[in-house]
Coordinates of C-alpha atoms in Angstrom, one line a residue:
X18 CA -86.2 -47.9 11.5
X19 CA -84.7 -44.5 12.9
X20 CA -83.1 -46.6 16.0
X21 CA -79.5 -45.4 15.1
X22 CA -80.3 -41.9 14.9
X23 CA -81.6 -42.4 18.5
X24 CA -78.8 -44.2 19.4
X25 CA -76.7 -42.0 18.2
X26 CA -78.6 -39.1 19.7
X27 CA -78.6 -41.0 23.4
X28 CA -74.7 -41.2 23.1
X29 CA -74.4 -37.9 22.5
X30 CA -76.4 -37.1 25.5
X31 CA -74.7 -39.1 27.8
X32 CA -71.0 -37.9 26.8
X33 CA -72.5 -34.1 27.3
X34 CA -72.5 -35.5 30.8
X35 CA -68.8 -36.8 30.4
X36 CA -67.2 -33.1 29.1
X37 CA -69.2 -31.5 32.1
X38 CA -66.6 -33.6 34.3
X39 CA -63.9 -33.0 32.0
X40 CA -64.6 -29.2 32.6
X41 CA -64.9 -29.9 36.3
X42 CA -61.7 -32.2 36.5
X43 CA -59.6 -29.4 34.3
X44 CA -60.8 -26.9 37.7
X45 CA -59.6 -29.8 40.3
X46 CA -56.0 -30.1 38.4
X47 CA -56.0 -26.4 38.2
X48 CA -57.0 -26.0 42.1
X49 CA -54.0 -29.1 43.0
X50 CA -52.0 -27.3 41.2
X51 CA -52.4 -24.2 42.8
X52 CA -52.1 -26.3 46.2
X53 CA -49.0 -27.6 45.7
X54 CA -47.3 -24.2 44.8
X55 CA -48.8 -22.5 47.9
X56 CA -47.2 -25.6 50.0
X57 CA -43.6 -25.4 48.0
X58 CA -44.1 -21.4 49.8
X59 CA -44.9 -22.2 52.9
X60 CA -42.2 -24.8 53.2
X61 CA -39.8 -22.0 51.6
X62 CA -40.8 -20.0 55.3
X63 CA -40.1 -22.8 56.7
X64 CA -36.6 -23.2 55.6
X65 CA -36.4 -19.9 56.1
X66 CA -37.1 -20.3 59.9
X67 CA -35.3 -23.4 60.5
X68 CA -32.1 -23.3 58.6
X69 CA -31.7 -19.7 58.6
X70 CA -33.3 -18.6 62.0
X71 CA -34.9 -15.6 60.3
X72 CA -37.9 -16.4 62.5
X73 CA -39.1 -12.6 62.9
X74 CA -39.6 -11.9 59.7
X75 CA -40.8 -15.4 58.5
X76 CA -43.2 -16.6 61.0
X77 CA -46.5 -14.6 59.8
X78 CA -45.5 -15.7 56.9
X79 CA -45.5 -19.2 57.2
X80 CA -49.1 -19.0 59.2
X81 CA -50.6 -16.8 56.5
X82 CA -49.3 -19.4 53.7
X83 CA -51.0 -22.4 55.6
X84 CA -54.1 -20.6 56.5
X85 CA -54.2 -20.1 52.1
X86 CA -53.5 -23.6 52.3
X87 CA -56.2 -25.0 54.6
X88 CA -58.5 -22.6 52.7
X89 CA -57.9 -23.7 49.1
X90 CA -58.3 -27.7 50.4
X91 CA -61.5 -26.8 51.7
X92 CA -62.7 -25.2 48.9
X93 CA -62.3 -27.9 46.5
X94 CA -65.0 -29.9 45.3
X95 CA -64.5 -33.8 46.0
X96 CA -67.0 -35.5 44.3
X97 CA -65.7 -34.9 41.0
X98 CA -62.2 -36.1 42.1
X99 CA -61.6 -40.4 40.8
X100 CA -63.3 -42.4 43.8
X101 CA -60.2 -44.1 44.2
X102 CA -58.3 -40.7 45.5
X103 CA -61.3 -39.4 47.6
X104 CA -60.4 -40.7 50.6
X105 CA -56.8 -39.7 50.3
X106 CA -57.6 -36.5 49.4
X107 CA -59.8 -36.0 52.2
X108 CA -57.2 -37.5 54.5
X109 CA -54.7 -34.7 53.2
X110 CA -56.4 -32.2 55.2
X111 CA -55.1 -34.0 58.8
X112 CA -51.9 -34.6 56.8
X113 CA -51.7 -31.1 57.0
X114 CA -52.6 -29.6 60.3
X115 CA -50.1 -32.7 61.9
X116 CA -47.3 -30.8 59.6
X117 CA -48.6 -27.7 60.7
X118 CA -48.9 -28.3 64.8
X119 CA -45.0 -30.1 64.6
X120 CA -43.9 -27.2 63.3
X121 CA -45.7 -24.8 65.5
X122 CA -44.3 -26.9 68.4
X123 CA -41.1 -26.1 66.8
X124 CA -41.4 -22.3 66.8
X125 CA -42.3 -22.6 70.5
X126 CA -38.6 -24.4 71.2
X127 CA -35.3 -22.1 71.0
X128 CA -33.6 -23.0 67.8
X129 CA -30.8 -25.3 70.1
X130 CA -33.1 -26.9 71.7
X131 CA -35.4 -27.8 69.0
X132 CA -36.3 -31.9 69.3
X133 CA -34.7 -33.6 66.0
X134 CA -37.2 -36.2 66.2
X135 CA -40.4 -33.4 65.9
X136 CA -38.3 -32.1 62.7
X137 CA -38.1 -35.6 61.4
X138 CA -42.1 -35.7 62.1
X139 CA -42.5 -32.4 60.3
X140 CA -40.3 -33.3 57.2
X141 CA -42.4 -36.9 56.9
X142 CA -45.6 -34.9 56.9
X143 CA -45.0 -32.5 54.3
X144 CA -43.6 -35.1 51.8
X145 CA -46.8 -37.7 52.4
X146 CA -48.3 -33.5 51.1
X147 CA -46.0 -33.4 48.2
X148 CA -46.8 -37.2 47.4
X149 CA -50.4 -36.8 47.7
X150 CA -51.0 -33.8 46.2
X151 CA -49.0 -35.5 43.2
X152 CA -50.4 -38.7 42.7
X153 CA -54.0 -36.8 42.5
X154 CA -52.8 -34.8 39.8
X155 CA -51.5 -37.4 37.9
X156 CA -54.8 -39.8 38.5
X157 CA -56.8 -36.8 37.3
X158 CA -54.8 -35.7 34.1
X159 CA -54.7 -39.8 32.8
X160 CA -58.7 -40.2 33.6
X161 CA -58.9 -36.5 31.2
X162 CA -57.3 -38.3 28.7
X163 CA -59.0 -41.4 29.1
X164 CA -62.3 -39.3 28.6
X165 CA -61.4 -37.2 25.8
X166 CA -60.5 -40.9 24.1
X167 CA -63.9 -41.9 24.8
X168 CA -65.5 -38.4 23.5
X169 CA -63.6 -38.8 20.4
X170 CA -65.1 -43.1 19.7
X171 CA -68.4 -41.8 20.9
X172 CA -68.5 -39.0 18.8
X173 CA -67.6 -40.7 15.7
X174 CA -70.0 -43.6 16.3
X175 CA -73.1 -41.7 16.8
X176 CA -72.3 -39.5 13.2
X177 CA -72.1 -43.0 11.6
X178 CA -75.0 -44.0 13.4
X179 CA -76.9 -40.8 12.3
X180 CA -76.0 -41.2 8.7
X181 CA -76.9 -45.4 8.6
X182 CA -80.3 -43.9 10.2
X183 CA -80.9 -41.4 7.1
X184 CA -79.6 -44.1 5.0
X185 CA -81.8 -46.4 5.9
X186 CA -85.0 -44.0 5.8
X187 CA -83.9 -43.3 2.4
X188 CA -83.8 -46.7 0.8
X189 CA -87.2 -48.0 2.9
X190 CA -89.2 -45.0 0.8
X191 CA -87.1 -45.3 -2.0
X192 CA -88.5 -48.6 -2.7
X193 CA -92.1 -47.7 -2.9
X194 CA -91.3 -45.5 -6.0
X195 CA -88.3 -47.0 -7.5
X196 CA -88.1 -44.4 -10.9
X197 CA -87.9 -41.2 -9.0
X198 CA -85.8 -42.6 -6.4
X199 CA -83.2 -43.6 -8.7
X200 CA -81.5 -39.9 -8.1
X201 CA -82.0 -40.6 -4.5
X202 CA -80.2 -44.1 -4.9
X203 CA -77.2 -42.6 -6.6
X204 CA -77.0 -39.9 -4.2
X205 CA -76.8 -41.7 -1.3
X206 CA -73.9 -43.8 -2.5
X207 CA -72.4 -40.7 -3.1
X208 CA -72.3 -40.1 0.7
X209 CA -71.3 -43.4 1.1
X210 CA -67.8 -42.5 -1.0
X211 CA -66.9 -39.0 1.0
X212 CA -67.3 -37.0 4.0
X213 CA -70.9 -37.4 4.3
X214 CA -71.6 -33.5 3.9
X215 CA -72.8 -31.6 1.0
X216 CA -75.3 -34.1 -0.9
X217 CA -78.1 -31.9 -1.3
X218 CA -81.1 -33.7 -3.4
X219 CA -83.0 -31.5 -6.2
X220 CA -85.7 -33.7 -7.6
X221 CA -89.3 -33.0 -8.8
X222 CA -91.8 -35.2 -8.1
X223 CA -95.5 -35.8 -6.1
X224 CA -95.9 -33.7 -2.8
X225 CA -95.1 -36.6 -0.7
X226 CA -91.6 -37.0 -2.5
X227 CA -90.6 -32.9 -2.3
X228 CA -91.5 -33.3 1.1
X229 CA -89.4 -36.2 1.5
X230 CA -86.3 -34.6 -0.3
X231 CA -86.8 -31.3 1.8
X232 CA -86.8 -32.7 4.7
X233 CA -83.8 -35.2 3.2
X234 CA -81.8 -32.0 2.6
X235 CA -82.4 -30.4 6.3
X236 CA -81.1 -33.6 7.8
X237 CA -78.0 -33.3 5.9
X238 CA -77.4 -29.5 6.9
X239 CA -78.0 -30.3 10.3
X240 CA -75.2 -33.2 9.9
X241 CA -72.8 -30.7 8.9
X242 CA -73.3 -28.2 11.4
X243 CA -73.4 -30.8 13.7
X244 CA -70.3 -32.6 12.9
X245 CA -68.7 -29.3 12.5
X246 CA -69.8 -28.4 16.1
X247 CA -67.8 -32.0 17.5
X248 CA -65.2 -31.5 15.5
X249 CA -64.9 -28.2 17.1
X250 CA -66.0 -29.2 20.2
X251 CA -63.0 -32.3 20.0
X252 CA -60.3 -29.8 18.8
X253 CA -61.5 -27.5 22.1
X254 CA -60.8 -30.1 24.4
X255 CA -57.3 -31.7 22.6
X256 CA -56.3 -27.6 23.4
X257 CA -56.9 -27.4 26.7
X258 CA -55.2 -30.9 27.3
X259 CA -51.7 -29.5 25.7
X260 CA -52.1 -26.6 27.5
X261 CA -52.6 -28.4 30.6
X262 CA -49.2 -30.6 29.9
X263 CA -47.6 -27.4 28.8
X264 CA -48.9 -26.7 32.5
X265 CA -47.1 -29.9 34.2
X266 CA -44.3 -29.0 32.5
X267 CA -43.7 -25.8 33.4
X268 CA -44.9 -26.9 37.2
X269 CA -42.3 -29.7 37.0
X270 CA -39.6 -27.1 36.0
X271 CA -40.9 -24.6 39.0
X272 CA -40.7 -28.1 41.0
X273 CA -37.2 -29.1 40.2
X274 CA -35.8 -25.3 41.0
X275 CA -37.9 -25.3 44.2
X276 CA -35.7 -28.3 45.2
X277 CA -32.5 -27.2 44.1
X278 CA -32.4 -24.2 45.9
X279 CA -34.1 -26.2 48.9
X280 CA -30.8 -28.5 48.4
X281 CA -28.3 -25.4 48.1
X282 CA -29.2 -23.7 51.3
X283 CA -28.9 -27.1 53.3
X284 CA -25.8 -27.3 51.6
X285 CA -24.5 -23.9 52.5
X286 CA -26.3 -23.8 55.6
X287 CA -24.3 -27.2 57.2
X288 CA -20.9 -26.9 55.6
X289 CA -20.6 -22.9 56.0
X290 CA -20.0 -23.3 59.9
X291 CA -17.5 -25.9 59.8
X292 CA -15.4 -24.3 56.6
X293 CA -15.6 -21.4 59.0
X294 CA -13.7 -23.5 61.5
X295 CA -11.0 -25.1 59.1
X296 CA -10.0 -21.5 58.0
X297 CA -9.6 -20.1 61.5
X298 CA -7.3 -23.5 62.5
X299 CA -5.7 -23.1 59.8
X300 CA -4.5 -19.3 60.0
X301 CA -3.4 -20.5 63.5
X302 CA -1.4 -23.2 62.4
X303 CA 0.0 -21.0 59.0
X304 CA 1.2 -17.9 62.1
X305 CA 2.6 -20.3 64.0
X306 CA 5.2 -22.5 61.5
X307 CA 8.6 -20.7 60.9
X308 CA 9.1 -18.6 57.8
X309 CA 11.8 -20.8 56.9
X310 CA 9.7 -23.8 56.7
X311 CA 8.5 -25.3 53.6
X312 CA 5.3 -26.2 54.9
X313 CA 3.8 -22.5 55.8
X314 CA 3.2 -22.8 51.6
X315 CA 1.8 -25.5 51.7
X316 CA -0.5 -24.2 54.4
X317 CA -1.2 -21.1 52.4
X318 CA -2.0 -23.1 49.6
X319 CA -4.9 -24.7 51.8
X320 CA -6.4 -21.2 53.2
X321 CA -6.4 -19.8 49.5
X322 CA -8.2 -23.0 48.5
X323 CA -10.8 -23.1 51.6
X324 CA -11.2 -19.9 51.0
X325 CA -12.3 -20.5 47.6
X326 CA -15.0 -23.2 48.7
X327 CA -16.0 -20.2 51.3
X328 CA -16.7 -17.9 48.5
X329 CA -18.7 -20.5 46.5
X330 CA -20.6 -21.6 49.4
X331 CA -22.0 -18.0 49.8
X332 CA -22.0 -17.7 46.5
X333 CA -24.5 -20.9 46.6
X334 CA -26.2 -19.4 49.4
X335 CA -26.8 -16.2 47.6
X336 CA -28.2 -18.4 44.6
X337 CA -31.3 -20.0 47.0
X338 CA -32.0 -16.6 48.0
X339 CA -32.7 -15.2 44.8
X340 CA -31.5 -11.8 44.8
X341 CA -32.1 -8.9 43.1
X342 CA -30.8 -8.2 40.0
X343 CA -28.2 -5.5 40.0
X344 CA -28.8 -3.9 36.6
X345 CA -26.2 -1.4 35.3
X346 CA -25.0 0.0 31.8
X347 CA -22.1 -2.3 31.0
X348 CA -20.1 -2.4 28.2
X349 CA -20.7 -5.9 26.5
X350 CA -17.4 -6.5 24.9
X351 CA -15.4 -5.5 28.2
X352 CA -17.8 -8.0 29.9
X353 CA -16.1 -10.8 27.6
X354 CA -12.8 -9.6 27.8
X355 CA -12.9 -9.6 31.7
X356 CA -14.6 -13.5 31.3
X357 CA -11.9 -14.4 29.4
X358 CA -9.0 -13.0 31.3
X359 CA -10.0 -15.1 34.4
X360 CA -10.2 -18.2 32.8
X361 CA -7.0 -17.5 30.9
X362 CA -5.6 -16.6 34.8
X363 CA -7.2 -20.0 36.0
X364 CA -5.3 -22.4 33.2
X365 CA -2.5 -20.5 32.5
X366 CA -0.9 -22.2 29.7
X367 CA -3.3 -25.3 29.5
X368 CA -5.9 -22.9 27.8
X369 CA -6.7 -23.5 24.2
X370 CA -6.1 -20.5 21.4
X371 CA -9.1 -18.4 21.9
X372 CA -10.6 -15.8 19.0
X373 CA -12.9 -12.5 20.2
X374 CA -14.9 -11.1 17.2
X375 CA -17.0 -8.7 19.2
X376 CA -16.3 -5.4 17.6
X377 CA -20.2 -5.7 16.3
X378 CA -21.6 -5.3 19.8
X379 CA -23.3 -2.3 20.9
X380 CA -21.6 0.6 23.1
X381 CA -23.6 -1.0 26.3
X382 CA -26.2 -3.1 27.7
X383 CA -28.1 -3.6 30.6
X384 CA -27.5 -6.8 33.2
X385 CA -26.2 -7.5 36.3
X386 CA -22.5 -7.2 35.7
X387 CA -21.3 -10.0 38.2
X388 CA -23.5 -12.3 37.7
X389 CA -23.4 -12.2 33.4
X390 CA -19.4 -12.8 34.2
X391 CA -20.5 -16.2 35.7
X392 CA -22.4 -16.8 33.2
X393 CA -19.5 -16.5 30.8
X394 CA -17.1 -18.0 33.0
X395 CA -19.1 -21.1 33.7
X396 CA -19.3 -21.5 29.9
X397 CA -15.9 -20.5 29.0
X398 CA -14.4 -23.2 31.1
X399 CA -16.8 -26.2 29.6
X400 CA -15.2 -25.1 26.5
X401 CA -11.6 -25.5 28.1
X402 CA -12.4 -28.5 29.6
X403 CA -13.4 -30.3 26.3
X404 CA -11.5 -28.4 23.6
X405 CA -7.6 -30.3 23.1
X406 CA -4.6 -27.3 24.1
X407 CA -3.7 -27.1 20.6
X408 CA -7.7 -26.2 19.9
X409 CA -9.6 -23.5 18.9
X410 CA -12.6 -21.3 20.9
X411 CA -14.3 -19.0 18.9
X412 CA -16.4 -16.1 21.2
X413 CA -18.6 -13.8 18.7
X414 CA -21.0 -11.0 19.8
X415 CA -23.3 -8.6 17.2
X416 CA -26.7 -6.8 17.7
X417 CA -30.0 -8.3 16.1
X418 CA -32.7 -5.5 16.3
X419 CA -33.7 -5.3 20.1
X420 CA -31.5 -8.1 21.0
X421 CA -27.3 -8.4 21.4
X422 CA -26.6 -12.4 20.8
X423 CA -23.0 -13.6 21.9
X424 CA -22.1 -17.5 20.5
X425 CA -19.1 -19.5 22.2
X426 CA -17.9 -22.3 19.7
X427 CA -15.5 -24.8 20.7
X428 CA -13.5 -27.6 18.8
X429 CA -14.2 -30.6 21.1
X430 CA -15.5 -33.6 21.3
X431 CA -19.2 -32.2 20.8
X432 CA -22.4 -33.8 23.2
X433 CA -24.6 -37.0 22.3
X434 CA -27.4 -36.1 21.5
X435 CA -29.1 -38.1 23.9
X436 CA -27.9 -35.4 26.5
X437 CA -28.6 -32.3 25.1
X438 CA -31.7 -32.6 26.5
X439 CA -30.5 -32.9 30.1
X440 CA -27.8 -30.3 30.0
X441 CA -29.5 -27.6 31.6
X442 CA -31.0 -30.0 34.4
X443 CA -30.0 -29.3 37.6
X444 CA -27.1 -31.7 39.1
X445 CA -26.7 -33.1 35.4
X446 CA -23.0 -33.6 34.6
X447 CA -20.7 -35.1 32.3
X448 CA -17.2 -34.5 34.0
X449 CA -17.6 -35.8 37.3
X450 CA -14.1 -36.9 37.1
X451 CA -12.8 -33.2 36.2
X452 CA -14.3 -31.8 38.9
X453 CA -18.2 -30.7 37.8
X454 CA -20.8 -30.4 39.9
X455 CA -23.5 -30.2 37.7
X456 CA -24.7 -26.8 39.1
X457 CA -22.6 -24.4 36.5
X458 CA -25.1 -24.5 33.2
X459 CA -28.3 -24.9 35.2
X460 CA -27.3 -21.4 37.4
X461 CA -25.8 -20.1 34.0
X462 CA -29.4 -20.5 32.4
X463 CA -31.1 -18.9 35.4
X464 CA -29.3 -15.8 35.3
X465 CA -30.2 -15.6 31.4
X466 CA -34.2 -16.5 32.0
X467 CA -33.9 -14.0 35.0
X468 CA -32.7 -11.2 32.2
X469 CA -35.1 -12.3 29.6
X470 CA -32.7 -13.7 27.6
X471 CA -32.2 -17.4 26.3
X472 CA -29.5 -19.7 25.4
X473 CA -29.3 -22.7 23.9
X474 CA -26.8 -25.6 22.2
X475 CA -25.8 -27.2 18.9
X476 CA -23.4 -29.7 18.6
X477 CA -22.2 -32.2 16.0
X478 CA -20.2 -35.8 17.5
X479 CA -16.4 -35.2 16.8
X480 CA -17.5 -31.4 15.5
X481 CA -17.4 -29.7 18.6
X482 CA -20.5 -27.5 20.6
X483 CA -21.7 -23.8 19.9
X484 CA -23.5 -22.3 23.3
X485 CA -25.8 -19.5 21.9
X486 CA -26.9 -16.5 24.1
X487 CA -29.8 -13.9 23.0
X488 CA -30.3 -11.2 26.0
X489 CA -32.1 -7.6 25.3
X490 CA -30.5 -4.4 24.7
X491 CA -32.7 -3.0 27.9
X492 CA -34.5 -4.0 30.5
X493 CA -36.7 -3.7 33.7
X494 CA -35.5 -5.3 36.8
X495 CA -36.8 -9.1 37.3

């Protein structure tokens, strides 16, 4: 007769045992996490050592990150982790010590002499890491949400089953005294039509029926606070999920940087030497032609230009490093003018009208001078590149409160807005043809988070774009 209710009751108890290892699986994902960060570190010491040769400074460094590393592995708790990723898990630890003993065989070579097919050993190992320590993350977050599902169903069907159980209760006493229970009769479908809270009984009657309703009127207060406490308990848990996927997110982002500047200092690091090379054949070669001859321009032309790749390769360089911010007073409508003035340098007469409406900006501001001019530059010639010769660029600055905003408008073609999502992504590019490399918004953006600030984009098809930038009046050093 009261089966449902402890049905009901026995689900309950066993999903109690199902958010203990959603709590325990939110701590795994929290300690992989933390894993793969301290690995992205020590594999930043070990570019460090390896590309850069600044092994003095960079070896303790390295051993101190993997002894964090072989710490935090050991510390986690793998019997809560899915049985299918157990065993790889456990396997990660060999995984990496083998990274770590080929590149301690490494440091014991001179950096000329260092075996290429130990490095290709070492790079294997510590993306089998990466791969592992993502795939377990993954696996863990889709069996939370696979749980949380199954809290939810389980939840619901044992409040249905606890309310068919006082139902049922109801209408097998009801019967025996059919007069008074009429009330109780009408009530009850009541419950039937609404949220199954609030029906509180008030009817007189023999001891046996007061007792009855009493005890009628408990169980329905203890539905509500019940009910209340899953639906708390449910909202709890759909919480911590978004904040674990705001989590990913903002690990992904971390993730995708990590590898960009990863990607940068190769870059720099193999094509700096040779550029280095060209130049110096090449200033050979210039002192060597007759003044008379047409070609020494020509050749001039070519050192002016190699220099140029020089300065952005170090400029690169500089950008995997991660420098300090140089902050300084600046004025913020001299910083536009000066933008402006080398773009309009760069395209000559190619460069579309351009307005300045900036006489609302404050007296100064605090940034790093040179690298807020790339920021402007880098946006100033996106709006060149898509704005026709006989259009319009519009450049605005004013003060909001704490916060000077600057908004560059141009009369282009405007972005699908299928893309707008990628713009900022690093490598992402719509102009491959014109020269873009996909690195100019995402280092643009940087700069900004790096001074607090923000930008973003709004553009219409066939309307054109308008690049918004929101930095503070002052500011710490980041």
């Amino acid at each position: 007769m009261i089966s449902p209710i402890f049905m009901a009751f026995a689900i309950i108890f066993a999903e109690m045992h199902g958010l203990n290892e959603i709590y325990h699986k939110v701590l795994i994902i929290e300690d992989v996490d933390d894993i793969y960060l301290t690995f992205l570190m020590t594999r930043r010491y070990e570019k460090n050592i390896l590309l850069f040769k600044e092994e003095h400074e960079h070896i303790s460094l390295f051993n101190e990150s993997m002894k964090q590393l072989t710490s935090k592995i050991d510390n986690i708790n793998y019997d809560y982790i899915v049985k299918g990723e157990r065993r790889t898990f456990l396997a990660l630890k060999d995984t990496v010590a083998l990274y770590d003993g080929t590149m301690q065989s490494l440091l014991y070579d001179k950096y000329d002499k260092r075996d290429e097919e130990t490095l290709k050993k070492m790079r294997h190992y510590a993306r089998e890491v990466q791969k592992t320590l993502t795939n377990i993350s993954r696996v863990e977050r889709n069996e939370i949400n696979k749980k949380i599902s199954n809290a939810k169903l389980s939840f619901a069907l044992s409040f249905v089953l606890i309310v068919i159980g006082v139902i049922i209760v109801s209408y097998l006493l009801a019967r025996g005294i059919i007069n008074t229970f009429k009330s109780i009769e009408k009530a009850l479908d009541d419950i039937n039509k609404d949220d199954n809270s609030g029906h509180y009984l008030d009817i007189d009657g023999p001891q046996e029926i007061r007792s009855f309703i009493s005890a009628y009127n408990r169980t329905i207060a203890e539905l509500t606070t019940v009910r209340a406490a899953y639906t708390n308990t449910i909202r709890k848990l759909e919480d911590a999920n978004d904040e674990l996927m705001h989590k990913q997110d903002e690990i992904i982002e971390k993730r995708n940087m990590a590898a960009m500047r990863l990607l940068s200092s190769e870059i720099a690091h193999e094509i700096n030497n040779p550029l280095s090379s060209v130049i110096s054949m090449l200033y050979m070669l210039y002192e060597e032609i007759p003044k008379s001859d047409a070609k020494g321009e020509l050749v001039q032309l070519m050192i002016k230009d190699t220099n140029r790749c020089q300065v952005l390769i170090r400029a690169l360089a500089d950008f995997a490093k991660q420098q300090p911010l140089k902050l300084k007073e600046v004025n913020p409508a001299s910083l536009v003018s000066e933008a402006v003035e080398t773009v309009r340098r760069k395209l000559g007469p190619d460069m579309p009208y351009l307005t300045t409406y900036i006489e609302q900006l404050p007296p100064t501001i605090v940034v790093d001078p040179v690298l807020m001019n790339q920021v402007f530059v880098n946006i100033l010639n996106n709006a060149c590149q898509f704005t026709p010769v006989d259009g319009i660029i519009h450049i605005r600055g004013y003060t909001a409160e704490t916060h000077v905003l600057f908004s560059i408008k141009d009369s282009g073609s405007g972005i699908p807005p299928e893309v707008i999502s990628s713009l900022f992504e690093p490598f992402f590019s719509t102009r491959r043809g014109f020269g873009g490399t996909g690195l100019g918004l995402t280092i643009s953006r940087k700069i900004i988070d790096r001074h607090r600030g923000s930008i973003s984009v709004e553009s219409v098809l066939g309307s054109g774009s308008v690049f918004k930038i929101k930095l503070p009046l002052t500011q710490d050093p980041v």
